[in-house]
Every structure is written in structure tokens, then in C-alpha cells.
JSON list of C-alpha atoms in Angstrom, two decimals:
[
{"chain": "A", "resi": 33, "resn": "MET", "atom": "CA", "xyz": [11.15, -17.68, 15.53]},
{"chain": "A", "resi": 34, "resn": "ALA", "atom": "CA", "xyz": [11.15, -14.02, 16.55]},
{"chain": "A", "resi": 35, "resn": "LYS", "atom": "CA", "xyz": [7.89, -12.12, 16.53]},
{"chain": "A", "resi": 36, "resn": "SER", "atom": "CA", "xyz": [7.41, -9.91, 13.47]},
{"chain": "A", "resi": 37, "resn": "LYS", "atom": "CA", "xyz": [7.50, -6.16, 13.89]},
{"chain": "A", "resi": 38, "resn": "ARG", "atom": "CA", "xyz": [4.45, -4.59, 12.25]},
{"chain": "A", "resi": 39, "resn": "ILE", "atom": "CA", "xyz": [4.42, -1.38, 10.28]},
{"chain": "A", "resi": 40, "resn": "THR", "atom": "CA", "xyz": [0.87, -0.15, 9.96]},
{"chain": "A", "resi": 41, "resn": "LEU", "atom": "CA", "xyz": [0.09, 2.33, 7.20]},
{"chain": "A", "resi": 42, "resn": "PRO", "atom": "CA", "xyz": [-2.81, 4.74, 7.49]},
{"chain": "A", "resi": 43, "resn": "GLU", "atom": "CA", "xyz": [-5.45, 4.33, 4.78]},
{"chain": "A", "resi": 44, "resn": "ALA", "atom": "CA", "xyz": [-4.81, 7.86, 3.53]},
{"chain": "A", "resi": 45, "resn": "LEU", "atom": "CA", "xyz": [-1.32, 6.82, 2.46]},
{"chain": "A", "resi": 46, "resn": "HIS", "atom": "CA", "xyz": [-2.66, 4.76, -0.45]},
{"chain": "A", "resi": 47, "resn": "SER", "atom": "CA", "xyz": [-3.48, 6.92, -3.49]},
{"chain": "A", "resi": 48, "resn": "LYS", "atom": "CA", "xyz": [-7.13, 7.24, -4.42]},
{"chain": "A", "resi": 49, "resn": "ILE", "atom": "CA", "xyz": [-6.15, 7.92, -8.03]},
{"chain": "A", "resi": 50, "resn": "GLY", "atom": "CA", "xyz": [-3.78, 5.04, -8.67]},
{"chain": "A", "resi": 51, "resn": "PRO", "atom": "CA", "xyz": [-2.50, 4.15, -12.11]},
{"chain": "A", "resi": 52, "resn": "SER", "atom": "CA", "xyz": [-4.49, 0.94, -12.31]},
{"chain": "A", "resi": 53, "resn": "SER", "atom": "CA", "xyz": [-7.72, 2.97, -12.33]},
{"chain": "A", "resi": 54, "resn": "SER", "atom": "CA", "xyz": [-6.44, 5.86, -14.47]},
{"chain": "A", "resi": 55, "resn": "GLU", "atom": "CA", "xyz": [-8.53, 4.78, -17.49]},
{"chain": "A", "resi": 56, "resn": "ARG", "atom": "CA", "xyz": [-11.59, 5.61, -15.38]},
{"chain": "A", "resi": 57, "resn": "TRP", "atom": "CA", "xyz": [-10.55, 8.76, -13.51]},
{"chain": "A", "resi": 58, "resn": "LEU", "atom": "CA", "xyz": [-8.83, 10.46, -16.42]},
{"chain": "A", "resi": 59, "resn": "HIS", "atom": "CA", "xyz": [-12.09, 10.22, -18.42]},
{"chain": "A", "resi": 60, "resn": "CYS", "atom": "CA", "xyz": [-14.39, 10.88, -15.45]},
{"chain": "A", "resi": 61, "resn": "PRO", "atom": "CA", "xyz": [-12.70, 12.82, -12.58]},
{"chain": "A", "resi": 62, "resn": "ALA", "atom": "CA", "xyz": [-15.98, 12.76, -10.59]},
{"chain": "A", "resi": 63, "resn": "SER", "atom": "CA", "xyz": [-15.62, 8.97, -10.31]},
{"chain": "A", "resi": 64, "resn": "VAL", "atom": "CA", "xyz": [-12.95, 9.52, -7.62]},
{"chain": "A", "resi": 65, "resn": "LEU", "atom": "CA", "xyz": [-15.53, 11.15, -5.34]},
{"chain": "A", "resi": 66, "resn": "LEU", "atom": "CA", "xyz": [-18.14, 8.49, -6.16]},
{"chain": "A", "resi": 67, "resn": "THR", "atom": "CA", "xyz": [-15.67, 5.70, -5.42]},
{"chain": "A", "resi": 68, "resn": "GLU", "atom": "CA", "xyz": [-14.76, 7.36, -2.13]},
{"chain": "A", "resi": 69, "resn": "LYS", "atom": "CA", "xyz": [-18.44, 7.47, -1.19]},
{"chain": "A", "resi": 70, "resn": "LEU", "atom": "CA", "xyz": [-18.92, 3.82, -2.15]},
{"chain": "A", "resi": 71, "resn": "VAL", "atom": "CA", "xyz": [-15.86, 2.80, -0.08]},
{"chain": "A", "resi": 72, "resn": "LYS", "atom": "CA", "xyz": [-17.24, 4.61, 2.99]},
{"chain": "A", "resi": 73, "resn": "GLU", "atom": "CA", "xyz": [-20.53, 2.72, 2.48]},
{"chain": "A", "resi": 74, "resn": "GLY", "atom": "CA", "xyz": [-18.61, -0.58, 2.21]},
{"chain": "A", "resi": 75, "resn": "ARG", "atom": "CA", "xyz": [-19.75, -1.13, -1.39]},
{"chain": "A", "resi": 76, "resn": "ALA", "atom": "CA", "xyz": [-16.34, -0.76, -3.03]},
{"chain": "A", "resi": 77, "resn": "LYS", "atom": "CA", "xyz": [-12.59, -0.93, -2.40]},
{"chain": "A", "resi": 78, "resn": "PHE", "atom": "CA", "xyz": [-9.97, 1.58, -3.47]},
{"chain": "A", "resi": 79, "resn": "ALA", "atom": "CA", "xyz": [-7.12, -0.85, -3.90]},
{"chain": "A", "resi": 80, "resn": "GLY", "atom": "CA", "xyz": [-6.67, -4.45, -4.88]},
{"chain": "A", "resi": 81, "resn": "SER", "atom": "CA", "xyz": [-4.06, -6.73, -3.35]},
{"chain": "A", "resi": 82, "resn": "ALA", "atom": "CA", "xyz": [-1.39, -5.90, -5.94]},
{"chain": "A", "resi": 83, "resn": "ALA", "atom": "CA", "xyz": [-1.76, -2.14, -5.33]},
{"chain": "A", "resi": 84, "resn": "LYS", "atom": "CA", "xyz": [-1.54, -2.69, -1.59]},
{"chain": "A", "resi": 85, "resn": "GLU", "atom": "CA", "xyz": [1.59, -4.85, -2.04]},
{"chain": "A", "resi": 86, "resn": "GLY", "atom": "CA", "xyz": [3.10, -2.02, -4.11]},
{"chain": "A", "resi": 87, "resn": "THR", "atom": "CA", "xyz": [2.30, 0.45, -1.34]},
{"chain": "A", "resi": 88, "resn": "ALA", "atom": "CA", "xyz": [4.01, -1.87, 1.18]},
{"chain": "A", "resi": 89, "resn": "ALA", "atom": "CA", "xyz": [7.08, -2.26, -1.05]},
{"chain": "A", "resi": 90, "resn": "HIS", "atom": "CA", "xyz": [7.35, 1.49, -1.67]},
{"chain": "A", "resi": 91, "resn": "THR", "atom": "CA", "xyz": [7.09, 2.12, 2.06]},
{"chain": "A", "resi": 92, "resn": "ILE", "atom": "CA", "xyz": [10.04, -0.19, 2.77]},
{"chain": "A", "resi": 93, "resn": "LEU", "atom": "CA", "xyz": [12.03, 1.36, -0.11]},
{"chain": "A", "resi": 94, "resn": "ALA", "atom": "CA", "xyz": [11.36, 4.85, 1.31]},
{"chain": "A", "resi": 95, "resn": "MET", "atom": "CA", "xyz": [12.55, 3.71, 4.76]},
{"chain": "A", "resi": 96, "resn": "CYS", "atom": "CA", "xyz": [15.73, 2.26, 3.22]},
{"chain": "A", "resi": 97, "resn": "LEU", "atom": "CA", "xyz": [16.44, 5.48, 1.34]},
{"chain": "A", "resi": 98, "resn": "MET", "atom": "CA", "xyz": [15.81, 7.71, 4.37]},
{"chain": "A", "resi": 99, "resn": "GLU", "atom": "CA", "xyz": [17.91, 5.54, 6.67]},
{"chain": "A", "resi": 100, "resn": "GLY", "atom": "CA", "xyz": [20.62, 4.48, 4.21]},
{"chain": "A", "resi": 101, "resn": "SER", "atom": "CA", "xyz": [19.98, 0.81, 4.82]},
{"chain": "A", "resi": 102, "resn": "ASP", "atom": "CA", "xyz": [19.14, -2.32, 2.85]},
{"chain": "A", "resi": 103, "resn": "ALA", "atom": "CA", "xyz": [15.67, -3.86, 2.63]},
{"chain": "A", "resi": 104, "resn": "VAL", "atom": "CA", "xyz": [17.01, -7.08, 4.12]},
{"chain": "A", "resi": 105, "resn": "ASN", "atom": "CA", "xyz": [17.41, -5.24, 7.42]},
{"chain": "A", "resi": 106, "resn": "TYR", "atom": "CA", "xyz": [13.58, -5.16, 7.63]},
{"chain": "A", "resi": 107, "resn": "ALA", "atom": "CA", "xyz": [13.09, -8.82, 6.69]},
{"chain": "A", "resi": 108, "resn": "GLU", "atom": "CA", "xyz": [11.50, -9.63, 10.06]},
{"chain": "A", "resi": 109, "resn": "HIS", "atom": "CA", "xyz": [8.88, -6.88, 9.67]},
{"chain": "A", "resi": 110, "resn": "GLU", "atom": "CA", "xyz": [5.46, -7.08, 8.15]},
{"chain": "A", "resi": 111, "resn": "VAL", "atom": "CA", "xyz": [3.48, -4.20, 6.66]},
{"chain": "A", "resi": 112, "resn": "LEU", "atom": "CA", "xyz": [-0.25, -3.74, 7.17]},
{"chain": "A", "resi": 113, "resn": "VAL", "atom": "CA", "xyz": [-1.98, -1.90, 4.31]},
{"chain": "A", "resi": 114, "resn": "GLU", "atom": "CA", "xyz": [-5.76, -1.50, 4.54]},
{"chain": "A", "resi": 115, "resn": "GLY", "atom": "CA", "xyz": [-6.30, -4.83, 6.22]},
{"chain": "A", "resi": 116, "resn": "ASP", "atom": "CA", "xyz": [-3.78, -6.85, 4.17]},
{"chain": "A", "resi": 117, "resn": "VAL", "atom": "CA", "xyz": [-0.50, -7.99, 5.76]},
{"chain": "A", "resi": 118, "resn": "PHE", "atom": "CA", "xyz": [2.67, -8.31, 3.66]},
{"chain": "A", "resi": 119, "resn": "GLN", "atom": "CA", "xyz": [5.85, -9.99, 4.89]},
{"chain": "A", "resi": 120, "resn": "VAL", "atom": "CA", "xyz": [8.82, -7.76, 4.14]},
{"chain": "A", "resi": 121, "resn": "ALA", "atom": "CA", "xyz": [10.95, -10.87, 3.53]},
{"chain": "A", "resi": 122, "resn": "ASP", "atom": "CA", "xyz": [8.78, -11.58, 0.50]},
{"chain": "A", "resi": 123, "resn": "LEU", "atom": "CA", "xyz": [9.18, -8.00, -0.74]},
{"chain": "A", "resi": 124, "resn": "VAL", "atom": "CA", "xyz": [13.00, -7.77, -0.33]},
{"chain": "A", "resi": 125, "resn": "PRO", "atom": "CA", "xyz": [13.96, -9.07, -3.83]},
{"chain": "A", "resi": 126, "resn": "GLY", "atom": "CA", "xyz": [11.80, -6.47, -5.58]},
{"chain": "A", "resi": 127, "resn": "VAL", "atom": "CA", "xyz": [12.75, -3.61, -3.26]},
{"chain": "A", "resi": 128, "resn": "GLN", "atom": "CA", "xyz": [16.45, -4.36, -3.28]},
{"chain": "A", "resi": 129, "resn": "ALA", "atom": "CA", "xyz": [16.70, -4.88, -7.10]}
]
């Protein structure tokens, strides 16, 4: 089996005001800064696994759109998002839909 090609995303690429936490930050905008502080202290995380998977899938989709290719062309790649690794082969059905 060929070695996977890794795409590593910088932490800044993942939104700090994601839709899954909108109930909080829409009612308390200052919570974004507090959460950022807690993350830096290691007492909180910005994103759960599902949000990170979405970031990985959106990254592959953006690459496909920019290069005019299909997601299956990246099936041997993996995407690293904030410490979690996602196999592109697992993301292809959702990205290609």
C-alpha cells in the first residue's frame, strides 16, 4: 500500500465562531475571546471531531474546485486538522455528492 500524502491545515484555518457554537457567541460575543484564552491554557477546545471533519472535507472540496478535479483524485491523501487525521477516501462520498 502506498504511503498517504498528508495535508496539514494551520489551526487558524478553523473558524473560532463556528455554527455549532452560535447559540453561545450570538448571545455573548465576549465568549469567543474567553474560549480563545481557555484554549491557549489547554482548558478548552475550539472544535469537536465533527467540526474538524467538516473542515477537512471543505478543504478537499476547495482543492477540487480550484484544480477542476474530482475528490477521488485525493483518495490516498489524509488531512490533519488540529491533531485529528482524516482519510480523504472516507470523505470522498460527501465531498463528491
